[in-house]
Amino acid sequence: MIDLNAAHYEKRKLISLVENRTIHSLNNAELNIFETHQQASQVLLKFSEPVLASMIKGKKVMHLENTHSFGFLPGESVILPSNELMCIDFPEATEQNPTQCLALAFSETKLKEAVEILNNRGTKQNGKEWSMTDYNYHFTNDIAINQILQRLIFIFTEKHPSKDIFADLLIQELIIRILQTESKSIYLKKALTDSNNDRISFVIKYIQDNITEDLSIEFLSEKAYMSESNFYRTFKHELGSSPNDFIIEERLKVAESLLRNPKISVKEAYMASGFNSFSYFCRIFKKKKNLSPTEFKEKSRFLNVEKRGIK
């Protein structure tokens, strides 16, 4: 999760209990930290440039134009076009538990530069160029995006003569990762509904249906009717992760789902998720989830007990 540093609090002045705004500005971007200390509803907010909003603490309910309303929780982000009107509710904010959210506004030029970098490396497999196809894209941050946002908070609040350069590079990386995250989510949806429509969706569906099998690059590239090098390059370019990393992600999803079931043991979850080494499974699970499989299972059991109201 993202944390606000001491440098932010040194500059911040608490003037309003609802969406108190602290602005950290650079040449090509502006980092806004919003804090709300009491319940509120229908608070309006708009930026003149594209913006990435990311929750730090608490809960919001976002009402956006041309999309459904959704709960906005820590570890989640949404990217919005310029002049998009946000209507926001704060159902749980209190003085003791304020809602905190960052909004990173950046220039259209920076967005175009990042898209151009991807297109210079190659268009998508269907021949279409990269673009921000869904501006109201709501997603869960992965580890890399969380790290970039944490680093940006540090850069915006430090006193370094080159911080504009540092921020420009990180924002470029952030936009590219968001575009690839969105592309991955599109492929995952297509794998569920129309996996025969393109080669990558077909391979994703095959991986999901055969998660315990030996899924080598050579074998998967044959399934996609592509050379190994072209398959690997296309997969990584469009999803932002290698085929092997994607397989690990899918196996972890299976393991996580099974570990939530009180009737399934850690060993059974490991065997059903396709990992070929129990020690590696435990190590990679803890690295990705910050909990060992056993700790995750115990936490899930405790949460299930709480939901049922059992003391």
Short mmCIF file of C-alpha atoms in Angstrom, two decimals:
data_model
loop_
_atom_site.label_atom_id
_atom_site.label_comp_id
_atom_site.label_asym_id
_atom_site.label_seq_id
_atom_site.Cartn_x
_atom_site.Cartn_y
_atom_site.Cartn_z
CA MET A 1 0.00 0.00 0.00
CA ILE A 2 0.99 3.64 -0.44
CA ASP A 3 2.09 5.74 2.53
CA LEU A 4 2.36 9.52 2.87
CA ASN A 5 5.79 10.66 4.05
CA ALA A 6 6.81 13.23 6.66
CA ALA A 7 7.72 15.77 3.95
CA HIS A 8 4.09 15.86 2.80
CA TYR A 9 2.80 16.52 6.31
CA GLU A 10 5.35 19.32 6.78
CA LYS A 11 3.77 21.23 3.89
CA ARG A 12 0.15 20.22 4.49
CA LYS A 13 -2.21 22.62 6.26
CA LEU A 14 -5.55 21.30 7.46
CA ILE A 15 -7.99 23.96 6.28
CA SER A 16 -11.07 21.90 5.40
CA LEU A 17 -12.45 18.68 6.88
CA VAL A 18 -13.76 17.61 3.45
CA GLU A 19 -11.23 17.03 0.65
CA ASN A 20 -8.52 19.12 2.26
CA ARG A 21 -6.09 19.60 -0.63
CA THR A 22 -2.30 19.74 -0.52
CA ILE A 23 -0.63 20.52 -3.87
CA HIS A 24 2.92 19.55 -4.86
CA SER A 25 3.76 21.00 -8.30
CA LEU A 26 6.42 20.32 -10.92
CA ASN A 27 6.82 21.57 -14.48
CA ASN A 28 4.81 18.81 -16.21
CA ALA A 29 2.73 17.37 -13.42
CA GLU A 30 0.91 18.12 -10.17
CA LEU A 31 0.50 15.79 -7.22
CA ASN A 32 -2.60 16.48 -5.12
CA ILE A 33 -3.20 14.81 -1.77
CA PHE A 34 -6.82 14.94 -0.61
CA GLU A 35 -7.84 14.17 2.99
CA THR A 36 -11.41 14.00 4.32
CA HIS A 37 -12.11 13.85 8.07
CA GLN A 38 -15.91 13.57 8.15
CA GLN A 39 -18.70 11.87 6.22
CA ALA A 40 -19.80 13.75 3.12
CA SER A 41 -21.63 13.15 -0.14
CA GLN A 42 -21.82 14.54 -3.67
CA VAL A 43 -18.50 16.37 -3.46
CA LEU A 44 -17.56 17.56 -6.97
CA LEU A 45 -14.03 17.57 -8.35
CA LYS A 46 -12.57 18.20 -11.81
CA PHE A 47 -9.09 18.58 -13.33
CA SER A 48 -8.16 20.41 -16.53
CA GLU A 49 -5.64 17.68 -17.43
CA PRO A 50 -5.69 13.85 -17.46
CA VAL A 51 -5.47 12.52 -13.92
CA LEU A 52 -4.69 9.30 -12.12
CA ALA A 53 -6.56 9.03 -8.81
CA SER A 54 -5.32 6.41 -6.38
CA MET A 55 -6.74 5.56 -2.95
CA ILE A 56 -4.38 5.59 0.01
CA LYS A 57 -6.68 5.13 3.01
CA GLY A 58 -10.39 4.76 3.74
CA LYS A 59 -13.22 4.43 1.22
CA LYS A 60 -14.87 6.60 -1.41
CA VAL A 61 -17.82 5.96 -3.67
CA MET A 62 -17.08 7.38 -7.13
CA HIS A 63 -19.80 8.51 -9.53
CA LEU A 64 -18.33 9.22 -12.97
CA GLU A 65 -19.80 10.34 -16.26
CA ASN A 66 -20.73 7.53 -18.69
CA THR A 67 -19.87 4.77 -16.21
CA HIS A 68 -21.35 2.97 -13.23
CA SER A 69 -20.68 4.05 -9.64
CA PHE A 70 -18.12 2.02 -7.73
CA GLY A 71 -16.52 1.72 -4.31
CA PHE A 72 -12.96 3.06 -4.33
CA LEU A 73 -10.60 1.34 -1.89
CA PRO A 74 -6.88 1.50 -0.92
CA GLY A 75 -4.66 -0.09 -3.56
CA GLU A 76 -7.03 0.86 -6.39
CA SER A 77 -6.69 3.54 -9.06
CA VAL A 78 -8.76 5.12 -11.80
CA ILE A 79 -7.51 7.15 -14.76
CA LEU A 80 -9.68 9.98 -16.05
CA PRO A 81 -9.58 12.36 -19.02
CA SER A 82 -9.24 16.11 -18.68
CA ASN A 83 -12.36 17.95 -17.45
CA GLU A 84 -14.07 14.75 -16.27
CA LEU A 85 -16.45 15.65 -13.43
CA MET A 86 -16.18 13.38 -10.40
CA CYS A 87 -18.97 13.19 -7.85
CA ILE A 88 -17.66 11.61 -4.65
CA ASP A 89 -19.24 10.21 -1.46
CA PHE A 90 -17.32 9.59 1.78
CA PRO A 91 -19.44 7.09 3.73
CA GLU A 92 -16.87 6.17 6.40
CA ALA A 93 -14.56 9.18 6.89
CA THR A 94 -13.95 10.34 10.49
CA GLU A 95 -11.32 12.41 12.29
CA GLN A 96 -9.75 9.24 13.65
CA ASN A 97 -9.92 7.45 10.27
CA PRO A 98 -9.66 10.05 7.49
CA THR A 99 -9.97 9.17 3.83
CA GLN A 100 -6.79 9.85 1.86
CA CYS A 101 -6.40 9.86 -1.91
CA LEU A 102 -3.77 11.10 -4.34
CA ALA A 103 -4.56 12.65 -7.70
CA LEU A 104 -1.67 12.86 -10.16
CA ALA A 105 -2.46 15.32 -12.95
CA PHE A 106 -0.14 15.23 -15.97
CA SER A 107 -0.05 16.90 -19.36
CA GLU A 108 -1.60 15.44 -22.53
CA THR A 109 1.90 15.72 -23.99
CA LYS A 110 3.25 13.22 -21.46
CA LEU A 111 0.43 10.80 -22.29
CA LYS A 112 1.13 11.09 -26.04
CA GLU A 113 4.87 10.60 -25.50
CA ALA A 114 4.31 7.35 -23.58
CA VAL A 115 1.88 6.04 -26.20
CA GLU A 116 4.37 6.90 -28.93
CA ILE A 117 7.09 4.90 -27.17
CA LEU A 118 4.86 1.80 -27.17
CA ASN A 119 3.89 2.27 -30.82
CA ASN A 120 7.53 2.71 -31.82
CA ARG A 121 8.25 -0.67 -30.26
CA GLY A 122 5.39 -2.21 -32.23
CA THR A 123 1.65 -2.00 -32.71
CA LYS A 124 -0.73 -4.54 -31.21
CA GLN A 125 -1.13 -7.99 -32.79
CA ASN A 126 -4.31 -6.83 -34.54
CA GLY A 127 -2.37 -3.99 -36.19
CA LYS A 128 -4.02 -1.26 -34.12
CA GLU A 129 -1.95 1.41 -32.44
CA TRP A 130 -1.77 1.83 -28.67
CA SER A 131 -4.11 4.39 -27.12
CA MET A 132 -5.94 5.04 -23.87
CA THR A 133 -9.08 3.18 -24.94
CA ASP A 134 -10.97 3.36 -21.66
CA TYR A 135 -10.36 6.62 -19.87
CA ASN A 136 -12.52 5.65 -16.88
CA TYR A 137 -10.33 2.60 -16.33
CA HIS A 138 -10.63 1.39 -12.72
CA PHE A 139 -8.01 -1.15 -11.66
CA THR A 140 -6.09 -2.66 -8.76
CA ASN A 141 -2.48 -1.49 -8.56
CA ASP A 142 0.16 -4.15 -9.03
CA ILE A 143 3.44 -4.05 -7.10
CA ALA A 144 5.21 -2.01 -9.79
CA ILE A 145 2.52 0.68 -9.97
CA ASN A 146 2.42 0.96 -6.18
CA GLN A 147 6.19 1.39 -6.10
CA ILE A 148 6.09 4.10 -8.78
CA LEU A 149 3.38 6.03 -6.91
CA GLN A 150 5.32 5.75 -3.64
CA ARG A 151 8.46 6.97 -5.39
CA LEU A 152 6.55 9.89 -6.97
CA ILE A 153 5.34 11.03 -3.55
CA PHE A 154 8.96 11.11 -2.41
CA ILE A 155 10.15 12.99 -5.53
CA PHE A 156 7.37 15.60 -5.44
CA THR A 157 8.05 16.36 -1.78
CA GLU A 158 11.88 16.31 -1.79
CA LYS A 159 14.16 19.27 -2.47
CA HIS A 160 16.27 18.02 -5.37
CA PRO A 161 17.30 20.20 -8.33
CA SER A 162 16.62 17.40 -10.83
CA LYS A 163 13.29 16.17 -9.50
CA ASP A 164 11.42 17.33 -12.62
CA ILE A 165 13.54 14.94 -14.68
CA PHE A 166 13.01 12.08 -12.23
CA ALA A 167 9.24 12.66 -12.17
CA ASP A 168 8.97 12.85 -15.99
CA LEU A 169 10.67 9.47 -16.36
CA LEU A 170 8.53 7.83 -13.69
CA ILE A 171 5.28 9.25 -15.08
CA GLN A 172 6.23 7.91 -18.50
CA GLU A 173 6.79 4.45 -17.00
CA LEU A 174 3.55 4.73 -15.01
CA ILE A 175 1.48 5.51 -18.12
CA ILE A 176 3.03 2.63 -20.07
CA ARG A 177 2.35 0.20 -17.22
CA ILE A 178 -1.27 1.38 -16.98
CA LEU A 179 -1.75 0.93 -20.73
CA GLN A 180 -0.35 -2.60 -20.53
CA THR A 181 -2.44 -3.36 -17.43
CA GLU A 182 -5.54 -2.25 -19.31
CA SER A 183 -4.52 -4.35 -22.32
CA LYS A 184 -4.09 -7.38 -20.05
CA SER A 185 -7.57 -6.89 -18.54
CA ILE A 186 -9.07 -6.71 -22.05
CA TYR A 187 -7.36 -9.98 -23.02
CA LEU A 188 -8.54 -11.67 -19.81
CA LYS A 189 -12.13 -10.68 -20.58
CA LYS A 190 -11.80 -11.88 -24.17
CA ALA A 191 -10.38 -15.19 -22.94
CA LEU A 192 -13.63 -15.73 -21.03
CA THR A 193 -16.01 -14.77 -23.83
CA ASP A 194 -14.26 -15.05 -27.19
CA SER A 195 -10.93 -16.84 -26.82
CA ASN A 196 -10.82 -17.90 -30.48
CA ASN A 197 -10.84 -14.29 -31.63
CA ASP A 198 -7.06 -13.81 -31.40
CA ARG A 199 -3.93 -15.79 -30.58
CA ILE A 200 -3.09 -14.19 -27.23
CA SER A 201 -6.62 -14.66 -25.84
CA PHE A 202 -6.54 -18.28 -26.99
CA VAL A 203 -3.24 -18.91 -25.20
CA ILE A 204 -4.51 -17.20 -22.02
CA LYS A 205 -7.60 -19.44 -22.03
CA TYR A 206 -5.41 -22.49 -22.60
CA ILE A 207 -3.17 -21.54 -19.67
CA GLN A 208 -6.17 -21.05 -17.38
CA ASP A 209 -7.73 -24.39 -18.41
CA ASN A 210 -4.47 -26.33 -18.08
CA ILE A 211 -2.82 -24.57 -15.15
CA THR A 212 -1.29 -27.77 -13.68
CA GLU A 213 0.39 -28.77 -16.94
CA ASP A 214 3.97 -28.05 -18.05
CA LEU A 215 3.42 -24.79 -19.94
CA SER A 216 6.68 -24.04 -21.74
CA ILE A 217 7.24 -21.11 -24.11
CA GLU A 218 7.93 -23.58 -26.91
CA PHE A 219 4.62 -25.38 -26.33
CA LEU A 220 2.54 -22.19 -25.97
CA SER A 221 4.07 -20.59 -29.06
CA GLU A 222 3.04 -23.67 -31.04
CA LYS A 223 -0.51 -23.26 -29.71
CA ALA A 224 -0.44 -19.64 -30.94
CA TYR A 225 1.06 -20.65 -34.33
CA MET A 226 3.90 -18.18 -33.74
CA SER A 227 7.66 -18.47 -33.48
CA GLU A 228 8.98 -18.58 -29.91
CA SER A 229 10.66 -15.19 -30.19
CA ASN A 230 7.64 -13.49 -31.77
CA PHE A 231 5.23 -15.03 -29.28
CA TYR A 232 7.35 -14.01 -26.29
CA ARG A 233 7.88 -10.48 -27.62
CA THR A 234 4.19 -9.95 -28.50
CA PHE A 235 2.92 -11.35 -25.19
CA LYS A 236 5.26 -9.19 -23.11
CA HIS A 237 4.66 -6.06 -25.21
CA GLU A 238 0.87 -6.27 -24.91
CA LEU A 239 0.43 -7.57 -21.36
CA GLY A 240 3.44 -5.99 -19.67
CA SER A 241 4.62 -9.35 -18.31
CA SER A 242 6.36 -12.38 -19.78
CA PRO A 243 4.40 -15.60 -20.40
CA ASN A 244 6.18 -17.23 -17.45
CA ASP A 245 5.31 -14.36 -15.10
CA PHE A 246 1.70 -14.49 -16.30
CA ILE A 247 1.53 -18.24 -15.61
CA ILE A 248 2.80 -17.63 -12.07
CA GLU A 249 0.14 -14.92 -11.58
CA GLU A 250 -2.60 -17.30 -12.74
CA ARG A 251 -1.33 -20.11 -10.51
CA LEU A 252 -1.29 -17.73 -7.55
CA LYS A 253 -4.90 -16.76 -8.30
CA VAL A 254 -5.89 -20.42 -8.19
CA ALA A 255 -3.96 -20.99 -4.95
CA GLU A 256 -5.41 -17.87 -3.33
CA SER A 257 -8.97 -18.92 -4.21
CA LEU A 258 -8.44 -22.42 -2.83
CA LEU A 259 -6.78 -21.18 0.37
CA ARG A 260 -9.94 -19.22 1.17
CA ASN A 261 -11.78 -22.54 1.39
CA PRO A 262 -11.50 -23.85 4.99
CA LYS A 263 -11.84 -27.44 3.75
CA ILE A 264 -8.74 -27.27 1.53
CA SER A 265 -5.25 -27.55 3.02
CA VAL A 266 -2.20 -25.53 2.00
CA LYS A 267 -0.69 -28.66 0.44
CA GLU A 268 -3.85 -29.32 -1.60
CA ALA A 269 -3.91 -25.71 -2.81
CA TYR A 270 -0.27 -26.02 -3.85
CA MET A 271 -0.87 -29.23 -5.80
CA ALA A 272 -3.96 -27.86 -7.57
CA SER A 273 -2.28 -24.64 -8.67
CA GLY A 274 0.44 -26.22 -10.81
CA PHE A 275 3.63 -25.28 -8.97
CA ASN A 276 6.29 -28.01 -9.16
CA SER A 277 8.07 -27.10 -5.90
CA PHE A 278 6.39 -26.55 -2.54
CA SER A 279 9.24 -24.37 -1.23
CA TYR A 280 9.10 -22.20 -4.38
CA PHE A 281 5.30 -21.92 -4.06
CA CYS A 282 5.63 -20.71 -0.45
CA ARG A 283 8.40 -18.29 -1.34
CA ILE A 284 6.67 -16.71 -4.37
CA PHE A 285 3.31 -16.57 -2.55
CA LYS A 286 4.84 -14.65 0.36
CA LYS A 287 6.71 -12.33 -2.02
CA LYS A 288 3.50 -11.43 -3.90
CA LYS A 289 1.03 -11.40 -1.00
CA ASN A 290 3.28 -10.38 1.94
CA LEU A 291 1.92 -13.41 3.77
CA SER A 292 2.90 -17.07 3.71
CA PRO A 293 0.20 -19.47 2.40
CA THR A 294 -0.44 -20.60 5.98
CA GLU A 295 -0.74 -17.00 7.24
CA PHE A 296 -3.02 -16.11 4.32
CA LYS A 297 -5.26 -19.10 5.06
CA GLU A 298 -5.47 -18.20 8.75
CA LYS A 299 -6.30 -14.58 7.93
CA SER A 300 -9.00 -15.70 5.47
CA ARG A 301 -10.47 -17.99 8.12
CA PHE A 302 -10.55 -15.14 10.64
CA LEU A 303 -12.24 -12.79 8.15
CA ASN A 304 -14.86 -15.43 7.31
CA VAL A 305 -15.60 -15.86 11.01
CA GLU A 306 -15.99 -12.09 11.40
CA LYS A 307 -18.38 -11.91 8.43
CA ARG A 308 -20.56 -14.59 10.00
CA GLY A 309 -20.61 -12.64 13.25
CA ILE A 310 -18.97 -15.44 15.24
CA LYS A 311 -16.94 -14.22 18.23
#
